[in-house]
XYZ file of C-alpha atoms in Angstrom:
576
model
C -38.943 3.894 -8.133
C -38.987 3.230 -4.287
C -41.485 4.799 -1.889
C -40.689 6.131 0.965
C -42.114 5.375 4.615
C -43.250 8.261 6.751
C -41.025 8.535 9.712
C -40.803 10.554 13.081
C -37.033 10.772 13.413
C -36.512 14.330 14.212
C -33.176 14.257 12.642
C -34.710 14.183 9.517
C -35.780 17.513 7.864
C -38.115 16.142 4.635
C -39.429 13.104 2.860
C -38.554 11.787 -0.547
C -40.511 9.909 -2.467
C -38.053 8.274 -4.897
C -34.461 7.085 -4.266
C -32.551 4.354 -6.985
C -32.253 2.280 -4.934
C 5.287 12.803 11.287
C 4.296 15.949 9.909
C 7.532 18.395 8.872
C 6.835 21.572 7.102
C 9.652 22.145 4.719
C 10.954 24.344 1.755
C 8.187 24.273 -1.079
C 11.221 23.053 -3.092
C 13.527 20.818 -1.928
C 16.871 19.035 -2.893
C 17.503 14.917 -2.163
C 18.114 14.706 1.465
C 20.822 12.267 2.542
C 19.515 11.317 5.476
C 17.371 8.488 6.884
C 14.360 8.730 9.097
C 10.275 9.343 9.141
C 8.607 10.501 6.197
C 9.087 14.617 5.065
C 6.022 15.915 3.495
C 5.979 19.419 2.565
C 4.432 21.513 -0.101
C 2.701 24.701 -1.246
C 0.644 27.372 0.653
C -1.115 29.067 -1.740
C -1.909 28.933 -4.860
C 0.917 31.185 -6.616
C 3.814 28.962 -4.740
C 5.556 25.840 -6.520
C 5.812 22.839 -5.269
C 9.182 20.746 -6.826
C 12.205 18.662 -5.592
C 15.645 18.596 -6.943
C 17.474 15.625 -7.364
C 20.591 17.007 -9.042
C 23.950 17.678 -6.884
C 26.808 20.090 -7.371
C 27.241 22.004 -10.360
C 23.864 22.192 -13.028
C 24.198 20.571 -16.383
C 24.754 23.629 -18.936
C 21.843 22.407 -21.160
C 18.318 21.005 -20.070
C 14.620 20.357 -21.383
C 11.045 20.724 -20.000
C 9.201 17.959 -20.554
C 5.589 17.472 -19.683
C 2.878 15.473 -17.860
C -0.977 16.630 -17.695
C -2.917 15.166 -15.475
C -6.000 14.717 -13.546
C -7.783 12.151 -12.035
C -12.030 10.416 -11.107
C -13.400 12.324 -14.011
C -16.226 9.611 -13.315
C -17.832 10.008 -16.545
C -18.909 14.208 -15.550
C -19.350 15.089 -18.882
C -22.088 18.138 -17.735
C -20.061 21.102 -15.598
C -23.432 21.080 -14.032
C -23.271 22.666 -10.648
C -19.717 21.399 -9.888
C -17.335 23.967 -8.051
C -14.157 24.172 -5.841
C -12.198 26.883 -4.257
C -15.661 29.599 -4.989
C -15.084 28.950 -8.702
C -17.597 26.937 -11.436
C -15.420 24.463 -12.331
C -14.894 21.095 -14.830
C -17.129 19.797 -17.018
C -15.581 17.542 -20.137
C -15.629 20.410 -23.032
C -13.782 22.985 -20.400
C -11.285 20.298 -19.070
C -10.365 19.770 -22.913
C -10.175 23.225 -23.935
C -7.588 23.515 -20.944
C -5.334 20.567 -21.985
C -5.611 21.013 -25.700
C -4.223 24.365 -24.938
C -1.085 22.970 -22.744
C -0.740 19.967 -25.130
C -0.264 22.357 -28.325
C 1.863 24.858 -25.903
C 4.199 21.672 -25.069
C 3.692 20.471 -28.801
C 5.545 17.293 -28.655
C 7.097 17.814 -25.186
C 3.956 16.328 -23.449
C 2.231 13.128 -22.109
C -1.620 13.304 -21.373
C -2.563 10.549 -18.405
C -4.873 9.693 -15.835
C -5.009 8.003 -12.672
C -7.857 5.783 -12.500
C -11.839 5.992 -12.571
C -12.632 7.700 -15.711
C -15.748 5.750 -15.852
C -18.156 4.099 -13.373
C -20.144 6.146 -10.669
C -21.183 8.586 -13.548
C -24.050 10.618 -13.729
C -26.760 9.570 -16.163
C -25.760 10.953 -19.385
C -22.334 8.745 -19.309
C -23.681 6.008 -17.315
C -26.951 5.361 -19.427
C -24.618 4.742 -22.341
C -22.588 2.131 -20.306
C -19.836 4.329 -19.604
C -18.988 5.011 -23.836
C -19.228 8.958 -23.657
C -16.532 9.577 -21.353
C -14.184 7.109 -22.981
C -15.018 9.154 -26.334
C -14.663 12.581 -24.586
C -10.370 10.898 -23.634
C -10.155 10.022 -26.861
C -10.960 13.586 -28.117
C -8.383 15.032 -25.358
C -5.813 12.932 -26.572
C -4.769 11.057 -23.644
C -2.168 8.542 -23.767
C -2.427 6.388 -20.417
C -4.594 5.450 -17.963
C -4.460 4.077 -14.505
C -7.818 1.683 -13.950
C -9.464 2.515 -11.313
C -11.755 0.775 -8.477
C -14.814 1.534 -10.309
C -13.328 0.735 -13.734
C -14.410 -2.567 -12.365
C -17.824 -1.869 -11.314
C -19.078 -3.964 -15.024
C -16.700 -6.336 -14.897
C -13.709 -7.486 -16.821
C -15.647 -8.168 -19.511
C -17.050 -4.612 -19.882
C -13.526 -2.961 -19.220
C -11.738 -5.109 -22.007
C -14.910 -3.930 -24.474
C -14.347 -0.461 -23.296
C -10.305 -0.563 -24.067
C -10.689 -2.340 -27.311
C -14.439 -1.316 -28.718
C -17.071 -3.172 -30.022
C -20.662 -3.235 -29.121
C -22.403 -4.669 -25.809
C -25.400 -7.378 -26.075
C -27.935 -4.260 -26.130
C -26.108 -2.993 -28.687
C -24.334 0.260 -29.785
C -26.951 2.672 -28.033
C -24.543 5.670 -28.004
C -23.890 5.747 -31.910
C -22.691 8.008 -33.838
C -19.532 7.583 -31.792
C -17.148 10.546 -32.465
C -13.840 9.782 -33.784
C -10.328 11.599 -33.318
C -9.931 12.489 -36.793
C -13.356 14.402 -37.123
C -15.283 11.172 -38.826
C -18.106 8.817 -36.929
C -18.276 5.368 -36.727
C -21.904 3.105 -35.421
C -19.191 1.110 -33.403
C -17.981 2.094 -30.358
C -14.298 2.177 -31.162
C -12.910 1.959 -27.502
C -10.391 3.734 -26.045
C -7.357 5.104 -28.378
C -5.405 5.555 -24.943
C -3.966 2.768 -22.781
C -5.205 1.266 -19.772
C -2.434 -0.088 -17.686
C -3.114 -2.760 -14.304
C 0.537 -3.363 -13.186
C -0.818 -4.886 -9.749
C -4.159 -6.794 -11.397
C -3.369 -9.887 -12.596
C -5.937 -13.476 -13.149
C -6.079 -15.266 -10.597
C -5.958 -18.857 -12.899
C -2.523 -17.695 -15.394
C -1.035 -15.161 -13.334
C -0.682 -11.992 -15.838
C -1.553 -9.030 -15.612
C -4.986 -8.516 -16.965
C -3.846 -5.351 -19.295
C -0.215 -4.083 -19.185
C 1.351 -2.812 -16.650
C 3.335 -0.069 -18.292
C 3.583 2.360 -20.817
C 6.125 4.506 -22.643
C 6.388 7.763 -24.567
C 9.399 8.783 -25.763
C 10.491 12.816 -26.198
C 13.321 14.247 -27.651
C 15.273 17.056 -25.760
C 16.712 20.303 -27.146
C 19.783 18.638 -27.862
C 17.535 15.505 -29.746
C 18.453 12.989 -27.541
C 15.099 10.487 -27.040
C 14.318 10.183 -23.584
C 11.261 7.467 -22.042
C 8.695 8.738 -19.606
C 7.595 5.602 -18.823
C 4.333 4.972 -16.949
C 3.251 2.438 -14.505
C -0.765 1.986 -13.776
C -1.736 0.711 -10.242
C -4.502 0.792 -8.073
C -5.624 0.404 -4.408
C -5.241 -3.289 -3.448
C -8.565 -3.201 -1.554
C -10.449 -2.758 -4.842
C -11.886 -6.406 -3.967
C -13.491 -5.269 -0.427
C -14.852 -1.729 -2.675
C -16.354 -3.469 -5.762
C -19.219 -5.737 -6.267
C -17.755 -9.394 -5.716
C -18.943 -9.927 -9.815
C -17.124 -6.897 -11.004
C -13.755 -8.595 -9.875
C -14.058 -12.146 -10.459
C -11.186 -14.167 -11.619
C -8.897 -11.175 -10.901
C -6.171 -10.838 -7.782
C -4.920 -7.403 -6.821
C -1.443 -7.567 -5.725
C 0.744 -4.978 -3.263
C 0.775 -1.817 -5.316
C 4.394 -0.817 -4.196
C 5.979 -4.391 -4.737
C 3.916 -3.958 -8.393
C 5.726 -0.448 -9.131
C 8.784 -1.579 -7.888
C 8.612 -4.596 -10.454
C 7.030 -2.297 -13.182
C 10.034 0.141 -12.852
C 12.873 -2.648 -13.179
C 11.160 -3.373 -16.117
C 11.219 -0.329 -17.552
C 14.875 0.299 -16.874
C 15.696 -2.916 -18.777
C 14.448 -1.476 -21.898
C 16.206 1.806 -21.586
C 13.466 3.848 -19.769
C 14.982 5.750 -16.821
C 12.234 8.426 -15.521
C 9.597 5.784 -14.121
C 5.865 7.988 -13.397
C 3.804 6.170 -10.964
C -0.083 6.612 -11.872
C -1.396 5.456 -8.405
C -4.820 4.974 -7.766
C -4.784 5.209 -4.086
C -4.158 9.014 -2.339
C -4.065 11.135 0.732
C -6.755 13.900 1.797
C -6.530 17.759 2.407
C -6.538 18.768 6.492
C -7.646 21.514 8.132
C -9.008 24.678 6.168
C -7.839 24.187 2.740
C -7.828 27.630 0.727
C -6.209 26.418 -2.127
C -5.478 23.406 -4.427
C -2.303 23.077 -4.211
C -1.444 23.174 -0.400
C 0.075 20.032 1.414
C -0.186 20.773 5.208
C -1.445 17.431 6.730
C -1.693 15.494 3.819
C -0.562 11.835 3.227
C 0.878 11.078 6.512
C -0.594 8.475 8.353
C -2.488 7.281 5.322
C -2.591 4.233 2.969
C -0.615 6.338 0.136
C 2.154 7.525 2.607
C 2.657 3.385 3.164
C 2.818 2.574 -0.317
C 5.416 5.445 -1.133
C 7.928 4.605 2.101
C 8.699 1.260 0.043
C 8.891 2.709 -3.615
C 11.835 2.032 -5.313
C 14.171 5.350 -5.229
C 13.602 5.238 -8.926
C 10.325 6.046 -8.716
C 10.359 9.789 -8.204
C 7.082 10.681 -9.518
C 4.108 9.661 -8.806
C 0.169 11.265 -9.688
C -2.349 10.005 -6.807
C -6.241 9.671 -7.485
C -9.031 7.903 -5.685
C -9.620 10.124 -2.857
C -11.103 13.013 -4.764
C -8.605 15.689 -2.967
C -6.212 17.881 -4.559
C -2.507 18.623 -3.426
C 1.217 18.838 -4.480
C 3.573 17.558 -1.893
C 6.993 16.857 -1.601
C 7.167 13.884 0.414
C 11.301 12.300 1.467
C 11.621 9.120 2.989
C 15.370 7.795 3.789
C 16.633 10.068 1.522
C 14.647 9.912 -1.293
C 12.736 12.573 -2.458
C 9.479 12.115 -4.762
C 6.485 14.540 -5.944
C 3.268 13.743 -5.782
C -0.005 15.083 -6.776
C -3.424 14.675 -6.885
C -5.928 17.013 -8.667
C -9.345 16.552 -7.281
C -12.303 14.573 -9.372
C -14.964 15.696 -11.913
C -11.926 17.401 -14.158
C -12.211 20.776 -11.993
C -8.574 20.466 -11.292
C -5.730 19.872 -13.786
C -2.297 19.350 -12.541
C 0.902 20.347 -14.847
C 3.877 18.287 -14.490
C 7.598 19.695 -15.403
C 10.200 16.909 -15.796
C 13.510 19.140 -16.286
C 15.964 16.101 -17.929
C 19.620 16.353 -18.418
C 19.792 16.727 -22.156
C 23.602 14.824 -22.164
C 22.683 12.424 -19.736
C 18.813 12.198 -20.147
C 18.824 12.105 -16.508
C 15.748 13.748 -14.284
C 16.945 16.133 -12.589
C 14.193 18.246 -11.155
C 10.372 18.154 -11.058
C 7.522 20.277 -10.030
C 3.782 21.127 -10.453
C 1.122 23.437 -10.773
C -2.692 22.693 -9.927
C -4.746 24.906 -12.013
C -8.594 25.080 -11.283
C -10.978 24.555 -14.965
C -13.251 27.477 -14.324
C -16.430 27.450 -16.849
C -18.559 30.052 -16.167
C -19.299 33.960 -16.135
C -19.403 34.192 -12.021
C -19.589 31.876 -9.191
C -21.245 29.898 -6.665
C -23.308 30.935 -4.292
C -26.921 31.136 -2.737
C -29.420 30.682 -5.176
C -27.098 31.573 -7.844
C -27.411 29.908 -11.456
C -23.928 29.347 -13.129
C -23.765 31.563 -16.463
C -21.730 29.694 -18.837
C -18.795 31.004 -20.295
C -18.149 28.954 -23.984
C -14.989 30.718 -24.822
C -13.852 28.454 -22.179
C -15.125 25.226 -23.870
C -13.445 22.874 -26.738
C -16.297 22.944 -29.462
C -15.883 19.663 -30.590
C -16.029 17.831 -26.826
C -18.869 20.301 -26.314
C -20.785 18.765 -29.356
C -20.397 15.304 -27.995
C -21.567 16.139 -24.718
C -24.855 17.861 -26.269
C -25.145 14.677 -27.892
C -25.385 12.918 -24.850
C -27.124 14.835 -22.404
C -29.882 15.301 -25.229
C -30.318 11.588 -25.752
C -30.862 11.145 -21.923
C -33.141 14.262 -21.726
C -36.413 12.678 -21.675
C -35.778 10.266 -19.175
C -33.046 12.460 -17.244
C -36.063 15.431 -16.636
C -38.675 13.216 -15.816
C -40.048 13.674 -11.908
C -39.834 10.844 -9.905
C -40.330 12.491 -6.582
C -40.441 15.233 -4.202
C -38.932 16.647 -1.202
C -39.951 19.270 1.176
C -36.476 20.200 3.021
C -33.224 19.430 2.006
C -31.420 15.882 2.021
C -27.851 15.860 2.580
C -24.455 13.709 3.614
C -23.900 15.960 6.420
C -23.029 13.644 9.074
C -24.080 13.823 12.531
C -20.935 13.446 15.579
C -21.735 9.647 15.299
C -21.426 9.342 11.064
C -25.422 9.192 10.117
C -27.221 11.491 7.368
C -30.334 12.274 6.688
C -30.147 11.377 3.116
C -28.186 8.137 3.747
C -31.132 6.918 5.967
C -33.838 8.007 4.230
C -32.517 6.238 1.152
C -31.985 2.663 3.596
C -36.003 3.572 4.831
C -36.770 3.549 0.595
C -34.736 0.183 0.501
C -36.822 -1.013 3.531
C -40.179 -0.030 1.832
C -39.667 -1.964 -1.376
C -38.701 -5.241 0.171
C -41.310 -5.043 3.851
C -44.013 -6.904 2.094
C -43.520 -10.977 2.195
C -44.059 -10.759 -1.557
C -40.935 -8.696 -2.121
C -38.435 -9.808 0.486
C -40.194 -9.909 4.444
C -37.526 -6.871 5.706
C -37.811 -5.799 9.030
C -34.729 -3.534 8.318
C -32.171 -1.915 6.022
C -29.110 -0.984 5.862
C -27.284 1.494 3.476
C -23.505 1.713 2.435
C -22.570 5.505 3.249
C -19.711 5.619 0.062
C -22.723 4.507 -2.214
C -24.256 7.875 -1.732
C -22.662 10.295 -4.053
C -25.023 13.587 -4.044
C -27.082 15.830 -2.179
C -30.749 16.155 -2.880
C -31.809 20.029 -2.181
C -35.114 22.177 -3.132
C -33.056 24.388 -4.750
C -31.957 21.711 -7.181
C -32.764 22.665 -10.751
C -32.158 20.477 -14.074
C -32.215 21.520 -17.467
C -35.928 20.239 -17.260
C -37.429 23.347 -16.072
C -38.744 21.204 -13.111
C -40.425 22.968 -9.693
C -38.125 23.974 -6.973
C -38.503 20.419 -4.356
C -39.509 17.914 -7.913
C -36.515 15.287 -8.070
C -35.676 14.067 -11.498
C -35.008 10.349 -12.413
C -31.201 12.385 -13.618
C -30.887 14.031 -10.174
C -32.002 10.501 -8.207
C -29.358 8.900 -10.007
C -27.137 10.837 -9.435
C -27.463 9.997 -5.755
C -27.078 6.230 -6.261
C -25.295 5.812 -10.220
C -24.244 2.340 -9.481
C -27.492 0.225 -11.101
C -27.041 -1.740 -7.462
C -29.684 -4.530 -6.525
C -31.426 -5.194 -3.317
C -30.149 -7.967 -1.562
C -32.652 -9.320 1.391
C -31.422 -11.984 3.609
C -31.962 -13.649 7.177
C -29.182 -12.470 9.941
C -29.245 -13.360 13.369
C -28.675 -10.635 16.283
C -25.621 -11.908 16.741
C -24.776 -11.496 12.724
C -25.953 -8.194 13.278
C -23.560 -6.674 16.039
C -20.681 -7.961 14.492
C -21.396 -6.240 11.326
C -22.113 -2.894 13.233
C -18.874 -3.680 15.066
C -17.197 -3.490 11.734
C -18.000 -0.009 11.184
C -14.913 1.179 13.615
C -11.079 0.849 12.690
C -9.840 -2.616 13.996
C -12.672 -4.013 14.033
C -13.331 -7.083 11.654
C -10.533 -5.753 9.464
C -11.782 -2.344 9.281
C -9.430 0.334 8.362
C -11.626 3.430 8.218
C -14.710 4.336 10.122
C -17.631 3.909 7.578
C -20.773 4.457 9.403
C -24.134 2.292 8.185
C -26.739 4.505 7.629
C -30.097 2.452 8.716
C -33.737 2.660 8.645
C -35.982 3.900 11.202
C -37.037 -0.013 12.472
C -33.439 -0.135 13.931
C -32.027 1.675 17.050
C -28.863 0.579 18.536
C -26.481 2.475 21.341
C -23.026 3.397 19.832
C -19.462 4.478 21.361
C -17.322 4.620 18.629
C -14.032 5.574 21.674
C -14.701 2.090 23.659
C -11.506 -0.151 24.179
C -13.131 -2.772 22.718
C -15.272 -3.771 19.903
C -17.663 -5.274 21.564
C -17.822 -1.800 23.446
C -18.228 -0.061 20.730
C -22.140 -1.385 20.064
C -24.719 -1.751 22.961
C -28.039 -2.380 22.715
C -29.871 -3.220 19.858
C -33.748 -2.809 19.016
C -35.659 -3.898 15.991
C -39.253 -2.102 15.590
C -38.383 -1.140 19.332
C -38.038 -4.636 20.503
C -34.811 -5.888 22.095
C -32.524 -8.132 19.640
C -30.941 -10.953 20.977
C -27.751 -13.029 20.078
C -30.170 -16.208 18.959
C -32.876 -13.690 17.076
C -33.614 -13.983 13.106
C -34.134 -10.881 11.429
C -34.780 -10.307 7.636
C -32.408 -7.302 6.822
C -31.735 -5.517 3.112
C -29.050 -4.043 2.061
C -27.788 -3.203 -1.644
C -26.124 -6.083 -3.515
C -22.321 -4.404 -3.080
């Protein structure tokens, strides 16, 4: 538990006293283009409109199959719906994601493949994340999926803690989270790992060169006619996971060039016979504008680190299921002539995208695909101003229900227990130049617990603003029963869920402007703004338009003194 400091920044509205620590609009469905030129996204306006391409020319084969991919993406261990929503609708929540792809996987029967892309585990809330990431991992195994992308945060442990969690086996501290829950209805005092697949196509160890788990995976349907035709899928993720993870959580490891991974991954496949290559990518575009429903495409991808990666697929390659970015979209996107869809469905399982592969059955070519985004409601009504979400279990899988109950009851007592209050609301709203009020009060905590000489000498802090994952509001109520403005230990780490240490260590002023510099695109590398958010001790002037980026940061002040080049200053910061 870290105190807080009283401050006078007017920007802040409360005090907490715990914290741990170019664009084209086209056709919703489109056929191949033949030409060459800038990327063609295009998609879905609401949510009753397709999204699909065509890849077949001339005259349609007389007899075809459906086949099937379900998907969804940065479940991040939310076993609890909890308050989650999207699009004015109570949504996700592990037992009401299941009960929605059980459904679909015994409508497709054997017609279907279940994957994810990436971050199942790691920035969970407490009831997954207290039993180092198990639960969630269970709750797959009980949905039946096949494959899974990894993830940035699937490396948040390590390697060492992502090989236990594919293959099982207990951790030093032991099996904590027994009786683990097995497929077939028995228990087991060993964590039994994952029954589906991780796959890494574009992590490989640095000292031998392979991948660090396999790169691909196939399942192989039958049509109408019988014929056996291979989805096969190809796992990769971002290539800046490095920059994004904890320098520990990736030692030994090299992350490659995602596309030049897929394109590899795919003329692998096609050597053993598969011929409809599914790109689970880790990396993913963002929603523009308004967005009224989950499966528009206006303003997504272009421009972004996504659209890159799919300009220099292989034409093969002509599906592909985005994650990482938490937004939800179908889009059509053509680049010299080749047409792919892509999708993304959100995080916390409140979205679930279904995936029709229409195949040849003579040829066992793909000859059309399309997808539907389908929000996992779980309650009686919806959001909305002091409203409590009713739950609805007709919409929950009974046996994924159990195991969450399991959970969430084992991490009760120390989930419920008040840590702290607040007396106005702390959130990630962002001010015109990119601070919060919750992201700074959490850097004046940091600064608190490492001011004394004893504990570190600080005369500043400095917080990460993607390590802040939650609101903290009055209105916030747990299943403790606790007072409107009491923070639980479960709510506080929810904030922060990353275990993090505080780092405190001597910078110069000089040291220090650069890294401020580095918070602006082009500077030091910097692709995306991501705005520090600081304690109260530091002031500096910021112009985030200058030329330059030495423009870009003016003054700087230190307990209101000026900071020069040749100053020392003992600054803290979390240890990612």
């Amino acid at each position: 538990m870290i105190p807080t400091v009283p401050r006078s920044r007017a920007a802040k509205a409360a005090l907490v006293l715990a914290s741990l620590s170019a664009l084209l609009i086209v056709p919703t469905t489109v056929a191949n283009a033949g030409t060459t030129g800038a990327p063609v996204i295009g998609g879905a306006t609401t949510l009753a409109d397709g999204a699909g391409v065509s890849w077949r020319h001339g005259d349609q084969p007389r007899r075809t199959t459906d086949l099937h991919v379900l998907a969804w993406n940065d479940f991040h261990g939310n076993l609890e719906p909890a308050g989650l929503n999207i699009y004015g609708r109570f949504a996700g929540g592990a037992a009401y994601l299941a009960k929605a792809v059980k459904e679909r996987q015994a409508l497709y029967a054997g017609r279907q493949v279940t994957v994810t892309a990436g971050e199942n585990i790691g920035a969970s809330p407490l009831a997954n994340g207290l039993f180092a990431e198990e639960p969630a991992t269970i709750v797959g195994n009980l949905m039946n999926v096949d494959y899974m992308s990894v993830g940035n945060h699937e490396f948040d442990k390590g390697v060492d803690a992502l090989l236990r969690i594919q293959r099982g086996g207990c951790p030093a501290t032991g099996c904590t989270g027994a009786p683990y829950q097995l497929a077939n209805g028995r228990t087991t005092a060993t964590f039994p790992g994952a029954d589906f697949q991780y796959l890494a196509a574009n992590v490989t160890r640095t000292a031998t060169g392979r991948t660090l788990l396999p790169p691909t995976g196939t399942s192989w349907l039958r049509t109408d006619s019988g014929r056996r035709v291979g989805l096969g899928f190809i796992g990769t993720v971002l290539k800046e996971t490095p920059t994004i993870v904890t320098p520990a959580g990736v030692a030994g490891l090299s992350f490659g060039d995602e596309a030049d991974a897929a394109n590899r991954a795919a003329r692998q496949l096609a050597r053993q016979g598969v011929r409809i290559p599914i790109l689970l990518l880790h990396q993913g575009g963002t929603q523009a504008g308004a967005v009224t429903a989950p499966n528009t495409c206006a303003g997504n991808l272009a421009g972004t680190d996504v659209e890159k990666i799919l300009t220099r697929l292989d034409p093969s390659i002509k599906v592909i299921i985005t994650g990482h970015t938490h937004a939800e979209y179908r889009c059509v996107v053509t680049v010299n002539g080749a047409s792919r869809l892509v999708t993304s469905a959100a995080s916390f399982g409140r979205i679930l995208s279904d995936l029709t592969l229409t195949v040849d059955d003579r040829s066992g070519e793909l000859i059309a695909a399309s997808a539907t985004n389908s929000i996992v409601e779980n309650a009686l009504n919806t959001p909305g101003t002091g409203v409590v979400r009713q739950d609805d279990p007709s919409r929950a899988d009974p046996a994924v229900a159990a195991v969450v109950s399991q959970y969430v009851t084992a991490s009760a007592p120390l989930a419920n227990s008040v840590v702290g209050r607040v007396r106005g609301d702390l959130t990630r709203t962002a001010t015109p130049l990119g601070e919060h009020a919750l992201g700074d009060v959490i850097a004046d905590a940091q600064l608190a617990a490492t001011a004394a000489t004893a504990t570190g000498g600080a005369q500043l802090a400095l917080m990460n603003p993607g390590g802040v994952r939650a609101d903290v509001k009055v209105s916030d109520i747990s299943s403790g029963g606790e007072a409107p403005g009491e923070v639980t230990y479960g709510e506080a780490f929810t904030v922060q869920p990353f275990g993090n240490s505080l780092v405190t260590k001597t910078m110069t002023g000089d040291q220090l402007r650069r890294v401020l510099e580095q918070q602006f695109v082009g500077c030091g590398g910097q692709t995306n703004q991501r705005v520090l958010q600081i304690s109260a001790t530091l002031g500096y002037q910021s112009q985030p338009t200058a030329a330059t980026c030495a423009g870009k940061v003016g003054e700087i002040r230190v307990g209101g003194a000026f900071v020069a080049p040749t100053d020392t200053l003992r600054v803290t910061m979390n240890n990612f």
